[in-house]
Short mmCIF file of C-alpha atoms and ligand atoms in Angstrom, two decimals:
data_model
loop_
_atom_site.label_atom_id
_atom_site.label_comp_id
_atom_site.label_asym_id
_atom_site.label_seq_id
_atom_site.Cartn_x
_atom_site.Cartn_y
_atom_site.Cartn_z
CA MET A 71 -67.72 50.53 -5.88
CA THR A 72 -68.66 52.19 -2.59
CA VAL A 73 -69.95 55.75 -2.25
CA ASP A 74 -66.54 57.05 -1.21
CA GLY A 75 -64.60 54.67 -3.49
CA TYR A 76 -63.59 55.49 -7.02
CA HIS A 77 -63.75 53.95 -10.43
CA ALA A 78 -61.00 54.63 -12.96
CA MET A 79 -61.71 54.70 -16.69
CA GLU A 80 -59.04 54.38 -19.35
CA LEU A 81 -59.91 55.65 -22.79
CA PRO A 82 -58.04 56.07 -26.06
CA HIS A 83 -57.44 59.75 -26.75
CA TYR A 84 -57.35 59.69 -30.55
CA ILE A 85 -59.37 57.50 -32.89
CA ILE A 86 -59.40 57.79 -36.65
CA VAL A 87 -61.27 55.60 -39.13
CA GLY A 88 -60.54 56.30 -42.80
CA SER A 89 -58.58 55.24 -45.85
CA ASN A 90 -54.86 55.31 -46.74
CA LEU A 91 -53.81 56.38 -43.26
CA ALA A 92 -50.07 55.53 -43.16
CA HIS A 93 -49.27 59.26 -43.33
CA LYS A 94 -51.65 59.85 -40.37
CA VAL A 95 -49.77 57.32 -38.25
CA VAL A 96 -46.50 59.15 -38.96
CA GLU A 97 -48.13 62.54 -38.35
CA ARG A 98 -49.39 61.35 -34.94
CA LEU A 99 -45.95 59.92 -34.06
CA ARG A 100 -44.30 63.23 -34.90
CA LEU A 101 -46.93 65.21 -33.03
CA GLY A 102 -46.24 63.06 -29.97
CA SER A 103 -42.49 63.84 -30.36
CA TYR A 104 -41.65 60.13 -30.33
CA ARG A 105 -38.07 59.41 -31.29
CA LYS A 106 -37.91 55.63 -31.54
CA ALA A 107 -40.87 53.38 -32.21
CA LEU A 108 -41.18 49.61 -32.10
CA MET A 109 -43.56 48.10 -34.64
CA ILE A 110 -44.92 44.64 -33.83
CA THR A 111 -46.54 43.07 -36.88
CA SER A 112 -46.99 39.93 -38.98
CA PRO A 113 -45.67 39.34 -42.53
CA THR A 114 -49.07 39.95 -44.19
CA ALA A 115 -49.92 42.98 -42.08
CA TYR A 116 -46.46 44.41 -42.75
CA LYS A 117 -46.95 44.03 -46.48
CA LEU A 118 -50.39 45.65 -46.38
CA MET A 119 -49.78 48.44 -43.85
CA GLY A 120 -46.53 48.30 -41.88
CA SER A 121 -44.25 48.88 -44.86
CA SER A 122 -46.16 52.01 -45.91
CA ILE A 123 -45.72 53.44 -42.40
CA VAL A 124 -41.95 52.74 -42.52
CA ASP A 125 -41.68 54.36 -45.97
CA GLU A 126 -43.72 57.35 -44.89
CA ALA A 127 -41.70 57.85 -41.67
CA CYS A 128 -38.39 57.88 -43.56
CA GLY A 129 -36.43 57.56 -40.31
CA LYS A 130 -38.40 60.23 -38.45
CA PRO A 131 -39.12 58.70 -36.03
CA GLU A 132 -36.85 55.70 -36.17
CA LEU A 133 -38.84 52.48 -36.53
CA ASP A 134 -37.73 48.99 -35.50
CA VAL A 135 -39.88 46.18 -36.92
CA LEU A 136 -40.47 42.90 -35.08
CA MET A 137 -42.34 40.13 -36.88
CA ARG A 138 -44.60 38.06 -34.69
CA ASP A 139 -43.01 34.63 -34.89
CA ALA A 140 -42.33 33.33 -31.40
CA ASP A 141 -44.04 35.25 -28.61
CA GLU A 142 -41.11 34.80 -26.19
CA HIS A 143 -38.71 36.24 -28.76
CA ILE A 144 -40.85 39.36 -29.08
CA LEU A 145 -41.23 39.81 -25.33
CA GLU A 146 -37.45 39.47 -24.98
CA GLU A 147 -36.64 41.93 -27.79
CA GLY A 148 -39.42 44.26 -26.78
CA ARG A 149 -38.18 44.57 -23.19
CA SER A 150 -36.08 47.60 -23.81
CA SER A 151 -35.94 51.20 -22.77
CA ARG A 152 -34.80 52.15 -26.26
CA PHE A 153 -38.36 52.67 -27.44
CA ASP A 154 -40.80 55.35 -26.43
CA VAL A 155 -43.88 54.01 -28.28
CA VAL A 156 -45.21 50.68 -29.60
CA LEU A 157 -47.19 50.22 -32.81
CA GLY A 158 -49.35 47.10 -33.07
CA VAL A 159 -49.96 46.54 -36.79
CA GLY A 160 -52.04 43.41 -37.44
CA GLY A 161 -54.70 41.14 -35.99
CA GLY A 162 -55.62 39.85 -32.55
CA ARG A 163 -52.42 38.04 -31.58
CA VAL A 164 -50.23 40.94 -32.75
CA MET A 165 -52.33 43.38 -30.71
CA ASP A 166 -52.17 41.14 -27.62
CA LEU A 167 -48.37 41.11 -27.81
CA ALA A 168 -48.11 44.84 -28.54
CA LYS A 169 -50.23 45.56 -25.44
CA VAL A 170 -47.97 43.44 -23.23
CA VAL A 171 -44.79 45.02 -24.64
CA ALA A 172 -46.26 48.50 -24.04
CA GLU A 173 -47.24 47.42 -20.51
CA ILE A 174 -43.76 46.04 -19.67
CA ASN A 175 -42.05 49.20 -20.91
CA LYS A 176 -44.76 51.57 -19.59
CA ILE A 177 -44.99 53.33 -22.95
CA PRO A 178 -47.97 54.29 -25.16
CA LEU A 179 -49.50 51.96 -27.73
CA PHE A 180 -50.82 52.77 -31.20
CA SER A 181 -53.41 50.22 -32.33
CA ILE A 182 -53.36 49.85 -36.13
CA PRO A 183 -55.69 46.92 -36.95
CA THR A 184 -55.57 45.17 -40.31
CA VAL A 185 -58.56 42.87 -39.62
CA ALA A 186 -61.93 43.44 -37.97
CA SER A 187 -62.16 40.01 -36.38
CA HIS A 188 -62.05 40.80 -32.64
CA ASP A 189 -62.77 43.53 -30.09
CA GLY A 190 -59.19 43.97 -28.89
CA ILE A 191 -58.64 46.90 -31.30
CA ALA A 192 -59.61 49.51 -28.74
CA SER A 193 -59.66 47.62 -25.46
CA PRO A 194 -57.08 47.26 -22.70
CA MET A 195 -57.73 43.49 -22.53
CA THR A 196 -55.26 40.87 -23.71
CA SER A 197 -55.79 37.10 -24.04
CA VAL A 198 -53.95 34.82 -21.67
CA ARG A 199 -53.60 31.12 -22.32
CA THR A 200 -52.28 29.22 -19.37
CA GLY A 201 -52.78 25.81 -17.74
CA GLY A 202 -55.64 24.87 -20.06
CA ARG A 203 -57.40 28.16 -19.42
CA ALA A 204 -57.89 31.02 -21.81
CA TYR A 205 -59.23 34.29 -20.55
CA SER A 206 -58.59 38.01 -20.77
CA ARG A 207 -56.44 40.14 -18.52
CA LYS A 208 -56.22 43.93 -18.29
CA SER A 209 -53.12 45.32 -19.99
CA THR A 210 -52.55 48.56 -21.93
CA MET A 211 -55.38 50.63 -23.42
CA PRO A 212 -54.18 51.87 -26.83
CA SER A 213 -53.72 55.63 -26.73
CA GLU A 214 -54.30 55.99 -30.48
CA ILE A 215 -56.42 53.85 -32.79
CA ILE A 216 -55.87 54.22 -36.50
CA ALA A 217 -58.24 51.99 -38.49
CA ASP A 218 -57.42 52.03 -42.19
CA MET A 219 -60.47 50.79 -44.08
CA SER A 220 -58.52 50.45 -47.34
CA VAL A 221 -56.49 47.69 -45.59
CA ILE A 222 -59.19 46.17 -43.35
CA ARG A 223 -61.54 45.67 -46.31
CA LEU A 224 -58.92 43.43 -47.97
CA ALA A 225 -58.92 40.93 -45.07
CA PRO A 226 -60.46 37.50 -45.76
CA TRP A 227 -64.24 37.89 -45.43
CA ARG A 228 -64.43 35.11 -42.86
CA TYR A 229 -62.39 37.25 -40.43
CA THR A 230 -64.63 40.26 -40.88
CA ILE A 231 -67.73 38.15 -40.21
CA SER A 232 -66.02 36.65 -37.17
CA GLY A 233 -65.87 40.19 -35.74
CA CYS A 234 -69.68 40.27 -35.97
CA GLY A 235 -69.87 37.12 -33.81
CA ASP A 236 -67.67 38.78 -31.18
CA LEU A 237 -70.06 41.76 -31.24
CA LEU A 238 -73.28 39.71 -31.07
CA ALA A 239 -71.76 38.14 -27.93
CA LYS A 240 -72.32 41.42 -26.07
CA TYR A 241 -76.06 40.69 -26.23
CA SER A 242 -75.55 37.89 -23.71
CA ALA A 243 -72.45 39.27 -21.92
CA VAL A 244 -74.26 42.31 -20.48
CA ARG A 245 -76.97 40.06 -19.05
CA ASP A 246 -74.33 37.94 -17.36
CA TRP A 247 -72.76 41.08 -15.93
CA TRP A 248 -76.09 42.14 -14.44
CA LEU A 249 -76.60 38.63 -12.99
CA GLY A 250 -73.10 38.73 -11.49
CA HIS A 251 -73.82 42.11 -9.96
CA LYS A 252 -77.03 40.77 -8.38
CA ALA A 253 -75.40 37.57 -7.16
CA THR A 254 -72.04 38.85 -5.88
CA GLY A 255 -72.42 42.63 -5.54
CA GLU A 256 -69.61 43.19 -8.05
CA TYR A 257 -69.35 46.58 -9.77
CA TYR A 258 -71.85 47.08 -12.58
CA GLY A 259 -71.69 50.11 -14.86
CA ARG A 260 -74.99 50.88 -16.51
CA TYR A 261 -73.44 53.13 -19.15
CA ALA A 262 -70.71 50.64 -20.14
CA ALA A 263 -73.35 47.88 -20.30
CA HIS A 264 -75.60 49.93 -22.59
CA LEU A 265 -72.66 50.83 -24.84
CA ALA A 266 -71.64 47.16 -25.21
CA HIS A 267 -75.25 46.12 -25.78
CA LEU A 268 -75.57 48.76 -28.49
CA SER A 269 -72.68 47.23 -30.40
CA SER A 270 -74.56 43.90 -30.62
CA ARG A 271 -77.80 45.63 -31.64
CA VAL A 272 -76.14 47.60 -34.43
CA ILE A 273 -74.83 44.35 -35.94
CA MET A 274 -78.32 42.79 -35.80
CA LYS A 275 -79.75 45.85 -37.53
CA SER A 276 -76.96 46.06 -40.12
CA SER A 277 -76.68 42.35 -40.97
CA LYS A 278 -77.98 42.79 -44.52
CA ILE A 279 -75.71 45.73 -45.37
CA ILE A 280 -72.77 43.82 -43.95
CA ALA A 281 -73.67 40.64 -45.84
CA ALA A 282 -73.81 42.67 -49.07
CA ARG A 283 -70.13 43.51 -48.40
CA HIS A 284 -70.60 47.25 -48.72
CA LEU A 285 -67.76 49.32 -47.30
CA GLU A 286 -70.35 50.99 -45.06
CA GLY A 287 -71.06 47.59 -43.48
CA VAL A 288 -67.38 46.87 -42.76
CA ARG A 289 -67.00 50.35 -41.35
CA THR A 290 -69.96 49.73 -39.03
CA ILE A 291 -68.26 46.57 -37.72
CA VAL A 292 -64.99 48.45 -37.13
CA GLU A 293 -66.76 51.29 -35.32
CA ALA A 294 -68.77 48.81 -33.21
CA LEU A 295 -65.57 46.94 -32.29
CA ILE A 296 -63.95 50.22 -31.24
CA SER A 297 -67.04 51.16 -29.25
CA ALA A 298 -67.13 47.75 -27.52
CA GLY A 299 -63.45 48.20 -26.61
CA VAL A 300 -64.22 51.62 -25.17
CA SER A 301 -67.01 50.07 -23.05
CA MET A 302 -64.34 47.81 -21.50
CA GLY A 303 -62.17 50.87 -20.84
CA ILE A 304 -65.12 52.51 -19.07
CA ALA A 305 -65.91 49.34 -17.10
CA GLY A 306 -62.26 48.73 -16.26
CA SER A 307 -62.67 45.05 -17.21
CA SER A 308 -63.92 42.83 -20.04
CA ARG A 309 -67.20 42.31 -18.13
CA PRO A 310 -69.51 44.20 -20.55
CA CYS A 311 -68.15 42.28 -23.53
CA SER A 312 -67.41 38.82 -22.22
CA GLY A 313 -69.82 36.57 -20.32
CA SER A 314 -71.02 32.97 -20.43
CA GLU A 315 -70.77 32.89 -24.24
CA HIS A 316 -67.06 33.81 -24.08
CA LEU A 317 -66.47 31.16 -21.39
CA LEU A 318 -68.06 28.64 -23.76
CA ALA A 319 -66.00 29.94 -26.70
CA HIS A 320 -62.77 29.75 -24.66
CA THR A 321 -63.60 26.22 -23.47
CA MET A 322 -64.32 25.08 -27.03
CA GLU A 323 -60.93 26.45 -28.08
CA TYR A 324 -59.33 24.37 -25.36
CA LEU A 325 -61.23 21.19 -26.29
CA ILE A 326 -60.73 21.32 -30.08
CA ASP A 327 -57.50 20.69 -31.96
CA LYS A 328 -58.13 23.17 -34.75
CA PRO A 329 -60.72 25.53 -33.29
CA PRO A 330 -62.83 27.82 -35.48
CA LEU A 331 -62.25 31.59 -35.16
CA HIS A 332 -62.93 33.30 -31.82
CA GLY A 333 -65.89 35.31 -33.12
CA GLU A 334 -67.37 32.25 -34.85
CA ARG A 335 -67.37 30.33 -31.56
CA CYS A 336 -68.76 33.36 -29.72
CA GLY A 337 -71.63 33.76 -32.21
CA VAL A 338 -72.89 30.18 -31.90
CA ALA A 339 -72.39 30.19 -28.11
CA THR A 340 -74.45 33.39 -27.87
CA VAL A 341 -77.49 31.63 -29.36
CA PHE A 342 -77.23 29.04 -26.57
CA THR A 343 -76.59 31.47 -23.69
CA SER A 344 -79.31 33.86 -24.93
CA TYR A 345 -81.73 30.92 -24.69
CA LEU A 346 -80.60 30.35 -21.09
CA HIS A 347 -81.12 34.04 -20.32
CA GLY A 348 -84.64 33.87 -21.74
CA SER A 349 -83.71 36.61 -24.22
CA ASN A 350 -84.31 36.72 -27.96
CA TRP A 351 -81.93 33.99 -29.18
CA ARG A 352 -83.79 33.87 -32.52
CA LYS A 353 -82.54 37.38 -33.32
CA VAL A 354 -78.97 36.29 -32.71
CA ARG A 355 -79.36 33.14 -34.82
CA ASN A 356 -81.07 35.04 -37.65
CA SER A 357 -78.26 37.60 -37.74
CA LEU A 358 -75.67 34.84 -37.94
CA LYS A 359 -77.61 33.26 -40.83
CA ILE A 360 -77.94 36.55 -42.73
CA LEU A 361 -74.26 37.32 -42.18
CA GLY A 362 -73.28 33.89 -43.48
CA ALA A 363 -71.54 33.07 -40.18
CA PRO A 364 -71.73 29.57 -38.69
CA SER A 365 -75.14 29.30 -36.96
CA THR A 366 -75.14 25.59 -36.05
CA LEU A 367 -72.66 23.30 -34.31
CA SER A 368 -72.01 21.40 -37.54
CA GLU A 369 -71.30 24.62 -39.46
CA LEU A 370 -68.95 25.54 -36.64
CA GLY A 371 -67.28 22.12 -36.89
CA VAL A 372 -68.01 21.19 -33.27
CA ASP A 373 -69.75 17.92 -32.38
CA VAL A 374 -72.56 17.71 -29.82
CA GLU A 375 -70.56 15.82 -27.19
CA THR A 376 -67.73 18.39 -27.32
CA PHE A 377 -70.27 21.18 -26.86
CA VAL A 378 -71.88 19.35 -23.90
CA GLU A 379 -68.42 19.02 -22.35
CA ALA A 380 -67.76 22.72 -22.99
CA VAL A 381 -70.98 23.71 -21.18
CA ARG A 382 -69.98 21.48 -18.26
CA ARG A 383 -66.45 22.88 -17.99
CA ALA A 384 -67.04 26.54 -18.89
CA PRO A 385 -67.80 27.85 -15.36
CA SER A 386 -64.45 26.55 -14.09
CA MET A 387 -62.64 28.33 -16.94
CA ARG A 388 -62.95 31.48 -14.90
CA PRO A 389 -64.39 30.79 -11.44
CA ASP A 390 -64.36 34.46 -10.39
CA ARG A 391 -66.84 35.36 -13.13
CA PHE A 392 -70.48 34.67 -12.25
CA THR A 393 -72.69 33.97 -15.29
CA ILE A 394 -75.95 32.27 -16.17
CA LEU A 395 -74.00 28.98 -16.26
CA ASN A 396 -73.57 29.22 -12.47
CA GLN A 397 -77.27 29.66 -12.05
CA VAL A 398 -78.58 26.76 -14.15
CA ASN A 399 -77.55 23.20 -13.61
CA LEU A 400 -77.82 21.58 -17.01
CA SER A 401 -77.87 17.83 -17.50
CA ARG A 402 -76.55 16.35 -20.74
CA GLU A 403 -80.15 15.62 -21.81
CA ARG A 404 -81.23 19.20 -21.12
CA ILE A 405 -78.31 20.63 -23.11
CA ILE A 406 -79.18 18.38 -26.05
CA THR A 407 -82.86 19.41 -25.82
CA ILE A 408 -81.84 23.11 -25.92
CA LEU A 409 -79.56 22.44 -28.89
CA GLY A 410 -82.56 20.93 -30.66
CA GLU A 411 -84.96 23.75 -29.74
CA THR A 412 -82.57 26.45 -30.89
CA GLY A 413 -81.69 24.61 -34.09
CA LEU A 414 -78.03 24.53 -33.07
CA ALA A 415 -77.97 20.73 -33.54
ZN1 ZN B 599 -64.26 38.30 -27.75
#
């Protein structure tokens, strides 16, 4: 950004974290004078949350429900001027689709997460998978985020812990952003970087409370995910939340038939990239261990050769994004030595 340039920030304007919030969703829809809403959801999320919203709304506003089965089907059905608001009720893939449908129709999006497994809850970023590449693209920032803890706490524990891995990733992502800024002169926002970094630190500090499965721990994850999403809104890109560790996680997804969860891949990759950054990788690994998340390649279900290949290919996953992987040239032997030193293999 130049002195006379500008930097636009997109932020959600209403965030609520609480319990039994179906009535709040309807209240917010009525307050916004929406007449016809499109709910995009999945069968489980509908059972847990979507159906209560439909019951509560009682036709005011009108609610059409689309189950996430085939993405193309949803994009086809969702391309309509009949709706004036989209509700994304579910997990990461539901939210990705809801963002794109809101973007196509240029209408607001309510983000109503039912799992705390990813940082897309409050961010404008959506995952794109194309031509063997998986990366994030800027789409619609949710205008309202309604996080119902009474639903989110019912999600399989593995998903909740996966969210922690996606948050620990920020520990390495902000360092990559700074490196990119130094190397290419790209925009770097100190405040957004600190905010994203904070969301990784809070997980490190709260690992024990989270592992004990207290509601307070799950709530901390949800709030950190929202805060990380907001840091992307401030930055105007996924830069503060996604660096070399995400490139590695995306490449692993591409190389493996049945990949582990996004946050699980991110967590393990962050140990490796934190080592490359010369930062405290032990803290990251210890948090993963305390949380009960995969903290080695074998726990992740990824073999050494696949990981070596992922490190080799990761920079080309997104060539426009400079990270520590562009700065170090790692031989196979060196990668294996690092895996040994960090206890990853
Ligand atoms: Zn992520």
